[in-house]
Tab-separated table of C-alpha atoms and ligand atoms in Angstrom:
chain	number	residue	atom	x	y	z
A	1	MET	CA	-61.659	-20.561	-26.836
A	2	ARG	CA	-62.405	-16.938	-26.007
A	3	TYR	CA	-61.525	-14.648	-23.132
A	4	ASP	CA	-61.833	-10.875	-22.363
A	5	VAL	CA	-58.117	-10.558	-21.902
A	6	VAL	CA	-55.170	-13.011	-22.527
A	7	LEU	CA	-52.103	-12.396	-20.371
A	8	ILE	CA	-48.817	-13.701	-21.667
A	9	GLY	CA	-46.279	-14.178	-18.904
A	10	GLY	CA	-46.751	-15.135	-15.293
A	11	GLY	CA	-44.454	-12.755	-13.355
A	12	LEU	CA	-45.034	-9.869	-11.115
A	13	SER	CA	-46.394	-7.645	-13.875
A	14	SER	CA	-48.831	-10.074	-15.441
A	15	LEU	CA	-50.097	-11.019	-12.029
A	16	VAL	CA	-50.837	-7.548	-11.009
A	17	SER	CA	-52.816	-6.665	-14.072
A	18	GLY	CA	-54.478	-10.108	-14.194
A	19	ILE	CA	-55.835	-9.836	-10.506
A	20	ILE	CA	-56.966	-6.229	-11.129
A	21	LEU	CA	-58.784	-7.134	-14.410
A	22	GLN	CA	-60.260	-10.267	-13.097
A	23	ARG	CA	-61.529	-8.670	-9.880
A	24	SER	CA	-63.161	-6.042	-12.109
A	25	GLY	CA	-65.209	-8.622	-14.063
A	26	ARG	CA	-62.945	-9.305	-17.005
A	27	LYS	CA	-62.477	-13.074	-17.839
A	28	CYS	CA	-58.734	-13.528	-17.958
A	29	LEU	CA	-56.491	-16.274	-19.188
A	30	MET	CA	-52.741	-16.132	-18.186
A	31	VAL	CA	-50.145	-18.199	-19.935
A	32	SER	CA	-46.905	-18.726	-18.122
A	33	ALA	CA	-43.869	-20.385	-19.472
A	34	GLY	CA	-41.731	-20.829	-16.394
A	35	GLN	CA	-39.834	-19.071	-13.562
A	36	ASN	CA	-39.907	-15.434	-13.236
A	37	ALA	CA	-37.930	-12.664	-11.478
A	38	LEU	CA	-39.765	-13.012	-8.234
A	39	HIS	CA	-38.069	-16.340	-7.787
A	40	PHE	CA	-34.889	-14.416	-7.418
A	41	SER	CA	-36.369	-11.322	-5.478
A	42	SER	CA	-34.712	-9.429	-2.565
A	43	GLY	CA	-38.010	-9.083	-1.002
A	44	SER	CA	-37.954	-5.315	-1.585
A	45	PHE	CA	-39.679	-3.250	-4.317
A	46	GLY	CA	-37.780	-0.514	-5.984
A	47	ILE	CA	-39.648	2.326	-7.451
A	48	LEU	CA	-36.697	4.630	-8.456
A	49	SER	CA	-33.330	4.888	-6.525
A	50	ARG	CA	-31.233	6.527	-9.408
A	51	LEU	CA	-31.782	8.815	-12.378
A	52	PRO	CA	-30.504	7.694	-15.680
A	53	ASP	CA	-27.561	10.139	-15.140
A	54	GLY	CA	-26.625	8.324	-12.030
A	55	THR	CA	-28.024	10.944	-9.643
A	56	PRO	CA	-29.201	9.243	-6.409
A	57	VAL	CA	-32.967	9.614	-5.775
A	58	GLU	CA	-34.437	10.168	-2.249
A	59	ARG	CA	-38.036	10.831	-3.263
A	60	PRO	CA	-39.077	8.457	-5.976
A	61	LEU	CA	-42.329	10.004	-7.174
A	62	ASP	CA	-40.929	13.520	-7.223
A	63	GLU	CA	-37.963	12.648	-9.237
A	64	ALA	CA	-39.989	10.273	-11.658
A	65	GLU	CA	-41.645	13.346	-13.088
A	66	ALA	CA	-38.336	14.542	-14.648
A	67	LEU	CA	-37.444	11.281	-16.446
A	68	PRO	CA	-37.060	11.267	-20.238
A	69	ALA	CA	-40.259	11.103	-22.512
A	70	GLY	CA	-39.854	7.356	-23.377
A	71	HIS	CA	-39.598	6.192	-19.820
A	72	PRO	CA	-42.473	4.014	-18.689
A	73	TYR	CA	-43.104	6.383	-15.720
A	74	SER	CA	-43.337	9.500	-18.075
A	75	LYS	CA	-45.936	7.527	-20.185
A	76	ILE	CA	-47.984	7.176	-17.138
A	77	GLY	CA	-47.521	10.915	-16.131
A	78	GLY	CA	-46.924	12.655	-12.816
A	79	SER	CA	-50.474	12.616	-11.338
A	80	GLY	CA	-51.347	9.188	-12.657
A	81	LEU	CA	-48.238	7.798	-11.177
A	82	ARG	CA	-48.767	9.232	-7.804
A	83	ASP	CA	-52.409	7.966	-7.918
A	84	LEU	CA	-51.437	4.446	-8.887
A	85	ALA	CA	-48.504	4.296	-6.471
A	86	GLY	CA	-50.637	5.130	-3.596
A	87	GLY	CA	-52.673	1.975	-4.338
A	88	ILE	CA	-49.656	-0.507	-4.330
A	89	VAL	CA	-49.660	-1.244	-0.524
A	90	PRO	CA	-53.534	-1.801	-0.191
A	91	PHE	CA	-53.489	-3.917	-3.470
A	92	PHE	CA	-50.773	-6.203	-2.139
A	93	ALA	CA	-52.446	-6.392	1.123
A	94	SER	CA	-55.630	-7.487	-0.559
A	95	CYS	CA	-53.662	-10.429	-1.920
A	96	GLY	CA	-52.106	-11.403	1.519
A	97	VAL	CA	-48.782	-9.715	0.792
A	98	ARG	CA	-47.935	-7.217	3.506
A	99	LEU	CA	-45.567	-4.350	2.476
A	100	HIS	CA	-44.007	-1.570	4.532
A	101	GLY	CA	-41.924	1.491	3.723
A	102	GLY	CA	-43.505	4.153	1.572
A	103	VAL	CA	-43.596	5.237	-2.169
A	104	GLU	CA	-42.680	8.785	-1.244
A	105	THR	CA	-39.286	8.298	0.320
A	106	ASN	CA	-36.615	5.469	-0.220
A	107	GLY	CA	-35.363	3.409	2.701
A	108	TRP	CA	-32.347	1.108	3.055
A	109	ARG	CA	-32.271	-2.560	3.032
A	110	LEU	CA	-29.363	-4.803	4.222
A	111	THR	CA	-28.156	-6.945	1.294
A	112	PRO	CA	-26.579	-10.395	1.426
A	113	THR	CA	-23.123	-8.805	1.149
A	114	GLY	CA	-23.569	-6.501	4.147
A	115	SER	CA	-24.071	-3.387	2.064
A	116	MET	CA	-27.115	-1.269	2.153
A	117	LYS	CA	-29.244	-0.651	-1.032
A	118	PRO	CA	-32.160	1.788	-1.488
A	119	ALA	CA	-35.763	0.492	-1.839
A	120	ALA	CA	-39.147	2.188	-1.416
A	121	LEU	CA	-41.109	-0.842	-0.284
A	122	ALA	CA	-40.358	-4.240	1.271
A	123	LEU	CA	-42.139	-7.343	2.522
A	124	ASP	CA	-42.975	-7.085	6.206
A	125	GLU	CA	-40.113	-9.226	7.258
A	126	VAL	CA	-37.303	-7.273	5.369
A	127	ALA	CA	-36.183	-4.357	7.351
A	128	LEU	CA	-35.926	-0.821	5.843
A	129	PHE	CA	-33.645	1.561	7.477
A	130	PRO	CA	-33.631	5.453	7.206
A	131	SER	CA	-30.057	5.952	6.001
A	132	LYS	CA	-27.230	4.090	4.152
A	133	ASP	CA	-25.097	4.524	7.270
A	134	TYR	CA	-27.536	3.295	9.751
A	135	LYS	CA	-26.071	1.418	12.724
A	136	ILE	CA	-28.465	-1.457	13.236
A	137	GLY	CA	-27.444	-2.079	16.855
A	138	HIS	CA	-24.583	-2.347	19.303
A	139	LYS	CA	-24.046	-5.931	19.272
A	140	ALA	CA	-25.139	-8.417	16.523
A	141	LEU	CA	-25.377	-12.157	16.643
A	142	ILE	CA	-25.171	-13.479	13.129
A	143	VAL	CA	-26.496	-17.018	13.080
A	144	ASN	CA	-26.117	-19.311	9.983
A	145	ILE	CA	-27.264	-23.061	9.720
A	146	GLU	CA	-24.527	-25.454	9.500
A	147	GLY	CA	-23.683	-26.279	5.845
A	148	PHE	CA	-25.808	-23.583	4.414
A	149	LEU	CA	-23.494	-21.971	1.722
A	150	ASP	CA	-25.874	-19.410	0.382
A	151	PHE	CA	-25.711	-17.085	3.285
A	152	ASN	CA	-22.311	-15.368	3.823
A	153	SER	CA	-22.115	-14.440	7.451
A	154	GLU	CA	-18.632	-12.846	6.955
A	155	PHE	CA	-19.782	-10.531	4.350
A	156	ILE	CA	-22.618	-9.288	6.495
A	157	ALA	CA	-20.469	-8.884	9.574
A	158	ARG	CA	-17.945	-6.885	7.554
A	159	GLY	CA	-20.713	-4.512	6.400
A	160	LEU	CA	-22.227	-4.178	9.824
A	161	ARG	CA	-18.802	-3.627	11.604
A	162	GLU	CA	-18.174	-0.884	9.160
A	163	ARG	CA	-21.158	0.969	10.340
A	164	GLY	CA	-20.205	0.390	14.013
A	165	THR	CA	-22.028	-2.793	15.191
A	166	ASP	CA	-19.950	-5.437	16.992
A	167	CYS	CA	-20.647	-8.959	15.440
A	168	ARG	CA	-20.323	-12.363	16.644
A	169	LEU	CA	-20.871	-15.396	14.252
A	170	GLU	CA	-22.384	-18.751	15.192
A	171	THR	CA	-23.929	-21.708	13.406
A	172	VAL	CA	-26.697	-23.850	14.479
A	173	SER	CA	-26.908	-27.601	13.466
A	174	LEU	CA	-30.247	-29.476	13.685
A	175	PRO	CA	-30.835	-33.181	12.775
A	176	GLU	CA	-33.555	-32.094	10.189
A	177	THR	CA	-31.127	-29.702	8.497
A	178	GLU	CA	-28.160	-32.153	8.697
A	179	HIS	CA	-30.601	-34.550	6.850
A	180	LEU	CA	-30.679	-31.976	4.050
A	181	ARG	CA	-26.907	-31.758	4.019
A	182	LYS	CA	-26.709	-35.292	2.704
A	183	ASN	CA	-27.330	-34.161	-0.770
A	184	PRO	CA	-25.771	-30.659	-1.257
A	185	THR	CA	-28.269	-29.629	-3.743
A	186	GLU	CA	-30.986	-29.905	-1.076
A	187	MET	CA	-29.438	-27.409	1.298
A	188	ARG	CA	-31.113	-24.589	-0.382
A	189	SER	CA	-33.102	-21.762	1.185
A	190	VAL	CA	-36.580	-23.045	0.038
A	191	ASN	CA	-35.890	-26.517	1.357
A	192	ILE	CA	-34.694	-25.202	4.581
A	193	ALA	CA	-37.831	-22.963	4.867
A	194	ARG	CA	-40.072	-25.996	4.227
A	195	VAL	CA	-38.264	-27.781	7.261
A	196	MET	CA	-38.446	-24.644	9.383
A	197	ASP	CA	-42.233	-24.354	8.724
A	198	ARG	CA	-42.643	-27.326	11.038
A	199	GLU	CA	-43.190	-26.137	14.499
A	200	GLU	CA	-41.086	-28.639	16.317
A	201	VAL	CA	-38.038	-27.959	14.176
A	202	ARG	CA	-38.339	-24.283	14.486
A	203	THR	CA	-38.812	-24.529	18.181
A	204	ALA	CA	-35.505	-26.392	18.540
A	205	PHE	CA	-33.795	-23.887	16.276
A	206	LEU	CA	-35.118	-21.028	18.437
A	207	PHE	CA	-33.943	-22.711	21.582
A	208	ALA	CA	-30.369	-23.266	20.106
A	209	VAL	CA	-30.280	-19.652	19.123
A	210	ARG	CA	-31.345	-18.445	22.517
A	211	SER	CA	-28.582	-20.451	24.208
A	212	LEU	CA	-26.051	-18.676	21.902
A	213	LEU	CA	-27.160	-15.020	22.905
A	214	ARG	CA	-24.632	-13.078	24.925
A	215	GLY	CA	-26.483	-9.811	25.420
A	216	GLU	CA	-26.693	-9.060	21.677
A	217	ASP	CA	-29.497	-6.463	20.855
A	218	VAL	CA	-29.729	-7.619	17.250
A	219	ILE	CA	-29.853	-11.094	15.717
A	220	VAL	CA	-29.300	-11.604	11.953
A	221	MET	CA	-30.473	-14.671	10.241
A	222	PRO	CA	-30.884	-15.885	6.703
A	223	GLU	CA	-34.340	-15.462	5.126
A	224	VAL	CA	-35.211	-19.134	5.353
A	225	PHE	CA	-38.622	-18.908	7.286
A	226	GLY	CA	-42.182	-18.656	6.008
A	227	PHE	CA	-42.457	-20.578	2.777
A	228	ALA	CA	-46.154	-21.116	3.014
A	229	ASP	CA	-47.129	-17.997	4.918
A	230	THR	CA	-45.569	-15.452	7.205
A	231	SER	CA	-46.719	-16.935	10.528
A	232	ALA	CA	-43.270	-18.607	11.085
A	233	ILE	CA	-41.542	-15.332	10.542
A	234	VAL	CA	-43.753	-13.664	13.214
A	235	LYS	CA	-42.960	-16.461	15.646
A	236	VAL	CA	-39.189	-16.115	15.023
A	237	SER	CA	-39.224	-12.328	15.404
A	238	GLU	CA	-41.047	-12.515	18.771
A	239	ALA	CA	-38.896	-15.336	20.214
A	240	PHE	CA	-36.128	-13.100	21.453
A	241	PRO	CA	-35.184	-10.161	23.733
A	242	ALA	CA	-33.483	-8.585	20.641
A	243	THR	CA	-34.537	-7.260	17.132
A	244	VAL	CA	-34.400	-10.068	14.450
A	245	LEU	CA	-33.157	-9.011	10.924
A	246	PHE	CA	-33.820	-11.520	8.114
A	247	VAL	CA	-31.163	-11.093	5.392
A	248	GLY	CA	-31.694	-12.401	1.795
A	249	THR	CA	-29.714	-15.330	0.433
A	250	VAL	CA	-28.624	-16.565	-2.872
A	251	PRO	CA	-31.515	-17.468	-5.065
A	252	PRO	CA	-34.107	-19.019	-4.834
A	253	SER	CA	-35.750	-16.339	-2.836
A	254	VAL	CA	-38.219	-17.714	-0.104
A	255	PRO	CA	-40.027	-14.291	0.184
A	256	GLY	CA	-40.124	-13.924	-3.554
A	257	MET	CA	-41.653	-17.328	-4.130
A	258	ARG	CA	-44.208	-16.839	-1.276
A	259	THR	CA	-45.263	-13.530	-2.911
A	260	GLN	CA	-45.655	-15.280	-6.296
A	261	MET	CA	-47.749	-18.018	-4.637
A	262	LEU	CA	-49.945	-15.616	-2.925
A	263	LEU	CA	-50.458	-13.520	-6.077
A	264	LYS	CA	-51.190	-16.525	-8.149
A	265	LYS	CA	-53.690	-17.602	-5.478
A	266	ALA	CA	-55.337	-14.217	-5.651
A	267	PHE	CA	-55.620	-14.419	-9.453
A	268	GLU	CA	-57.150	-17.926	-9.388
A	269	SER	CA	-59.487	-17.319	-6.451
A	270	SER	CA	-60.964	-14.370	-8.276
A	271	GLY	CA	-61.685	-16.723	-11.178
A	272	GLY	CA	-58.628	-16.147	-13.421
A	273	MET	CA	-57.619	-19.201	-15.633
A	274	LEU	CA	-53.773	-19.895	-15.462
A	275	LEU	CA	-51.888	-22.253	-17.925
A	276	PRO	CA	-48.613	-22.783	-16.141
A	277	GLY	CA	-45.792	-24.359	-17.979
A	278	ASP	CA	-47.184	-23.447	-21.338
A	279	GLU	CA	-45.629	-21.007	-23.920
A	280	VAL	CA	-47.233	-18.637	-26.321
A	281	LEU	CA	-45.746	-19.294	-29.694
A	282	GLY	CA	-47.174	-16.563	-31.800
A	283	GLY	CA	-50.457	-14.838	-32.679
A	284	GLU	CA	-52.642	-13.800	-35.547
A	285	ILE	CA	-52.615	-10.032	-36.186
A	286	SER	CA	-54.888	-8.507	-38.719
A	287	ASP	CA	-56.392	-4.975	-39.304
A	288	GLY	CA	-54.042	-3.573	-36.684
A	289	ARG	CA	-55.360	-5.986	-33.898
A	290	VAL	CA	-54.294	-9.284	-32.479
A	291	LYS	CA	-57.167	-11.807	-33.097
A	292	SER	CA	-55.787	-14.876	-31.325
A	293	ILE	CA	-52.674	-16.551	-29.865
A	294	ARG	CA	-51.411	-20.152	-30.095
A	295	THR	CA	-49.549	-22.043	-27.274
A	296	VAL	CA	-47.374	-25.219	-27.208
A	297	ASN	CA	-49.874	-27.170	-25.104
A	298	LEU	CA	-53.070	-26.063	-26.835
A	299	GLY	CA	-51.638	-27.034	-30.267
A	300	SER	CA	-54.098	-26.348	-33.021
A	301	VAL	CA	-56.672	-24.668	-30.629
A	302	SER	CA	-56.172	-20.885	-30.710
A	303	VAL	CA	-57.371	-18.423	-28.092
A	304	GLU	CA	-59.133	-15.207	-28.943
A	305	ALA	CA	-59.621	-12.189	-26.886
A	306	ASP	CA	-60.659	-8.455	-26.873
A	307	ASP	CA	-57.247	-7.474	-25.338
A	308	PHE	CA	-53.896	-9.109	-24.985
A	309	ILE	CA	-51.141	-8.069	-22.439
A	310	LEU	CA	-47.529	-8.985	-23.174
A	311	SER	CA	-45.502	-9.308	-19.978
A	312	THR	CA	-42.860	-11.819	-20.951
A	313	GLY	CA	-39.925	-9.951	-19.239
A	314	SER	CA	-36.600	-8.861	-20.466
A	315	PHE	CA	-33.695	-11.215	-21.699
A	316	PHE	CA	-34.043	-13.011	-18.292
A	317	GLY	CA	-37.742	-14.059	-19.081
A	318	LYS	CA	-36.999	-14.443	-22.807
A	319	GLY	CA	-39.366	-11.567	-23.598
A	320	ILE	CA	-36.786	-10.226	-25.843
A	321	VAL	CA	-33.942	-12.224	-27.467
A	322	SER	CA	-30.634	-11.255	-29.102
A	323	GLY	CA	-29.407	-12.526	-32.401
A	324	PRO	CA	-26.427	-11.758	-34.495
A	325	GLY	CA	-26.716	-7.814	-34.738
A	326	THR	CA	-30.305	-7.642	-33.682
A	327	VAL	CA	-32.621	-7.831	-30.650
A	328	TYR	CA	-36.155	-9.089	-31.316
A	329	GLU	CA	-39.410	-9.829	-29.528
A	330	PRO	CA	-40.128	-13.561	-30.321
A	331	VAL	CA	-43.920	-13.872	-29.946
A	332	PHE	CA	-45.232	-11.225	-32.396
A	333	GLY	CA	-42.058	-9.778	-33.934
A	334	LEU	CA	-42.794	-6.432	-32.214
A	335	ASP	CA	-40.630	-3.340	-32.911
A	336	THR	CA	-37.836	-3.220	-30.309
A	337	VAL	CA	-35.509	-0.428	-29.205
A	338	TYR	CA	-31.856	-1.257	-28.768
A	339	GLU	CA	-28.277	0.187	-29.391
A	340	THR	CA	-27.139	-1.111	-32.892
A	341	ASP	CA	-23.447	-0.793	-31.979
A	342	ARG	CA	-23.016	-4.174	-30.144
A	343	SER	CA	-19.856	-3.005	-28.594
A	344	LYS	CA	-21.885	-0.790	-26.488
A	345	TRP	CA	-24.175	-3.357	-25.151
A	346	TYR	CA	-22.387	-4.174	-21.975
A	347	ASP	CA	-19.644	-2.875	-19.721
A	348	GLU	CA	-16.946	-5.276	-18.516
A	349	ASP	CA	-17.255	-3.524	-14.976
A	350	PHE	CA	-20.016	-5.846	-13.714
A	351	PHE	CA	-21.327	-3.112	-11.408
A	352	ALA	CA	-21.483	-0.434	-13.968
A	353	ARG	CA	-24.652	0.388	-16.056
A	354	GLN	CA	-25.283	-2.444	-18.326
A	355	GLU	CA	-26.862	-1.084	-21.539
A	356	TYR	CA	-28.468	-4.154	-22.756
A	357	LEU	CA	-30.880	-3.944	-19.769
A	358	SER	CA	-32.483	-0.797	-21.331
A	359	PHE	CA	-33.529	-2.825	-24.513
A	360	GLY	CA	-37.076	-3.624	-24.880
A	361	VAL	CA	-40.309	-3.383	-27.023
A	362	ASP	CA	-41.395	-0.026	-28.257
A	363	THR	CA	-44.846	1.179	-27.215
A	364	ASP	CA	-47.056	4.426	-27.609
A	365	GLY	CA	-48.060	6.576	-24.806
A	366	ARG	CA	-50.637	3.981	-23.779
A	367	PHE	CA	-48.236	0.908	-23.609
A	368	ARG	CA	-49.648	-0.410	-26.788
A	369	ALA	CA	-47.035	-2.347	-28.820
A	370	LYS	CA	-45.996	-1.370	-32.394
A	371	LYS	CA	-45.117	-3.557	-35.346
A	372	GLY	CA	-43.465	-1.946	-38.427
A	373	GLY	CA	-44.048	1.354	-36.817
A	374	LYS	CA	-47.910	0.855	-36.508
A	375	VAL	CA	-49.557	0.588	-33.230
A	376	ILE	CA	-51.567	-2.650	-32.557
A	377	GLU	CA	-54.707	-1.443	-30.902
A	378	ASN	CA	-55.376	-4.156	-28.455
A	379	LEU	CA	-51.829	-5.448	-27.705
A	380	TYR	CA	-50.360	-3.874	-24.480
A	381	VAL	CA	-46.907	-4.358	-22.871
A	382	THR	CA	-45.845	-4.126	-19.289
A	383	GLY	CA	-43.092	-4.819	-16.908
A	384	SER	CA	-39.370	-5.285	-17.737
A	385	GLU	CA	-40.298	-6.134	-21.366
A	386	LEU	CA	-40.677	-2.388	-21.833
A	387	SER	CA	-37.995	-0.266	-23.448
A	388	GLY	CA	-37.200	3.233	-22.132
A	389	ALA	CA	-35.809	2.302	-18.783
A	390	ASN	CA	-32.777	0.462	-17.173
A	391	PRO	CA	-34.533	-1.121	-14.074
A	392	LEU	CA	-31.349	-2.507	-12.498
A	393	TYR	CA	-29.303	0.643	-12.829
A	394	GLU	CA	-32.374	2.880	-11.726
A	395	GLY	CA	-33.747	0.522	-9.057
A	396	SER	CA	-37.039	0.893	-10.780
A	397	GLY	CA	-37.697	-2.867	-11.477
A	398	ALA	CA	-40.696	-3.766	-9.332
A	399	GLY	CA	-42.133	-0.176	-9.678
A	400	ILE	CA	-42.170	-0.356	-13.426
A	401	ALA	CA	-43.630	-3.964	-13.338
A	402	ILE	CA	-46.575	-2.996	-11.037
A	403	LEU	CA	-47.249	0.553	-12.041
A	404	SER	CA	-47.333	-0.233	-15.929
A	405	ALA	CA	-49.590	-3.225	-15.152
A	406	MET	CA	-52.024	-1.070	-13.127
A	407	GLN	CA	-51.984	1.486	-15.964
A	408	VAL	CA	-52.704	-0.884	-18.577
A	409	ALA	CA	-55.590	-2.498	-16.534
A	410	ARG	CA	-56.989	0.817	-16.072
A	411	GLU	CA	-56.713	1.519	-19.838
A	412	ILE	CA	-58.462	-1.725	-20.703
A	413	LEU	CA	-61.156	-1.132	-18.109
A	414	ASN	CA	-61.688	2.448	-19.274
A	415	GLY	CA	-61.602	1.548	-22.922
A	416	ASN	CA	-64.084	-1.330	-22.832
B	501	FAD	C1	-32.956	-12.057	-11.237
B	501	FAD	C2	-33.729	-10.781	-10.974
B	501	FAD	C3	-33.936	-10.343	-9.826
B	501	FAD	C4	-34.706	-9.115	-9.471
B	501	FAD	N1	-35.057	-8.724	-8.243
B	501	FAD	C5	-35.705	-7.569	-7.944
B	501	FAD	C6	-35.918	-7.167	-6.675
B	501	FAD	O1	-35.484	-7.666	-5.645
B	501	FAD	N2	-36.562	-5.940	-6.553
B	501	FAD	C7	-36.958	-5.279	-7.649
B	501	FAD	O2	-37.739	-4.158	-7.465
B	501	FAD	N3	-36.885	-5.594	-8.829
B	501	FAD	C8	-36.077	-6.773	-9.045
B	501	FAD	N4	-35.950	-7.292	-10.301
B	501	FAD	C9	-36.410	-6.475	-11.446
B	501	FAD	C10	-37.632	-7.292	-12.066
B	501	FAD	O3	-37.435	-7.182	-13.383
B	501	FAD	C11	-38.972	-6.834	-11.684
B	501	FAD	O4	-39.016	-6.722	-10.170
B	501	FAD	C12	-40.158	-7.817	-11.932
B	501	FAD	O5	-40.226	-8.884	-11.138
B	501	FAD	C13	-40.270	-8.071	-13.424
B	501	FAD	O6	-41.399	-8.750	-13.586
B	501	FAD	P1	-41.966	-9.000	-15.075
B	501	FAD	O7	-43.359	-9.621	-14.854
B	501	FAD	O8	-41.957	-7.904	-15.977
B	501	FAD	O9	-41.063	-10.034	-15.701
B	501	FAD	P2	-40.493	-11.474	-15.286
B	501	FAD	O10	-40.540	-11.675	-13.887
B	501	FAD	O11	-39.250	-11.755	-16.043
B	501	FAD	O12	-41.649	-12.470	-15.972
B	501	FAD	C14	-41.804	-12.875	-17.235
B	501	FAD	C15	-42.538	-14.203	-17.354
B	501	FAD	O13	-42.982	-14.239	-18.655
B	501	FAD	C16	-42.674	-15.649	-19.206
B	501	FAD	N5	-42.777	-15.869	-20.467
B	501	FAD	C17	-41.639	-15.503	-21.297
B	501	FAD	N6	-42.140	-15.740	-22.637
B	501	FAD	C18	-43.280	-16.387	-22.669
B	501	FAD	C19	-44.126	-16.860	-23.603
B	501	FAD	N7	-43.756	-16.905	-24.894
B	501	FAD	N8	-45.238	-17.449	-23.153
B	501	FAD	C20	-45.568	-17.460	-21.950
B	501	FAD	N9	-44.882	-16.935	-20.888
B	501	FAD	C21	-43.667	-16.371	-21.400
B	501	FAD	C22	-41.503	-16.080	-18.319
B	501	FAD	O14	-41.405	-17.475	-18.199
B	501	FAD	C23	-41.776	-15.427	-16.886
B	501	FAD	O15	-42.483	-16.211	-16.114
B	501	FAD	C24	-35.272	-8.450	-10.612
B	501	FAD	C25	-34.944	-8.853	-11.840
B	501	FAD	C26	-34.217	-9.950	-12.150
B	501	FAD	C27	-33.990	-10.382	-13.523
């Protein structure tokens, strides 16, 4: 079996490079082992909200130019970064994913704990505010669905009250969601969203919420609408004489899963071949190039390609794995960058910078992997698998996933 490009991993990063390459005429195969970080996404995309020394960032692209040399953004370089970042919103729009905000200046989104977090871009239904202390309205009605435990109204009310908004909490019960409650594991955001996608259920819900309104100018609801597409969200937003804010829930993430489905559709509809639920076990490397890979499901049939892109994620995606005293990349045994003193890997303060999240695969300035110190000419690495950044601490997760993918796609298109 032979392709122009084989993409390993099925998360945000792999999907972005796969769609660009396939649309540019490269024949692509994507092998995706399982769930990816989009299933847990907040619905907002961070580009850069904090420098490695902790300094808050207001203008991500301006500050990105001052990052250390090994950082993925530094490898792309200032003007290249600006050029690629300008293409993010149109690219996602072309896949049916509508984003708002802007890559130049960070906005603030309301988190499930009621606090505000910086983000440059967000899906259309996720509100971005101009400042951390922004008062979202005078009076807010916070509505939950009876029995839904993944949305904490009390936390949200506390956060909003601290910023000057009066809050009232209510719950709505519908026969269809009561049915989900019979089995506690069914009362999850995705299952509620599937039920709410049915017009008659949604209409009953909106009627119930309208009857609860007492002059509030803001209604806050969990993000449990629009599993298949965003039409249900638009209808909910337009149903009240008040601003509707959708707030994320404990995973799974409805907006994240919708985004993943739309990107996957864009990849496949442009002719890309996806092998879901399969895993790349290893590959043959000779003369400084990857010749082929093998997967669990293809067994003895190997897949050859001109170029290979490894986007298997960080520890979360099993793109890198820790063993006693070591951190390794399991597919090709690539060079990794990590702290050898294990006592420095993590901080007991959960909210502090966690060093292990900076570990990743070592690459050259063109995102090509190294093995035994030597560059592998046709093996590129993108996304959270890369070393040189701490995406969670810096708020750069989606930005690195998307921009490194765009840059590698450009490298491959320019080089071949
Ligand atoms: C839980 C979580 C939530 C996050 N939320 C946000 C957010 O809201 N906003 C934000 O900006 N950033 C967020 N991030 C940062 C996140 O890392 C990026 O946004 C981005 O989605 C990472 O994409 P990725 O493609 O690099 O990796 P991943 O999404 O981890 O995808 C890697 C994929 O590779 C697959 N894989 C692994 N090994 C193999 C193999 N051998 N063969 C085939 N497939 C394989 C995995 O199954 C997985 O599907 C979050 C990260 C995590 C972990």
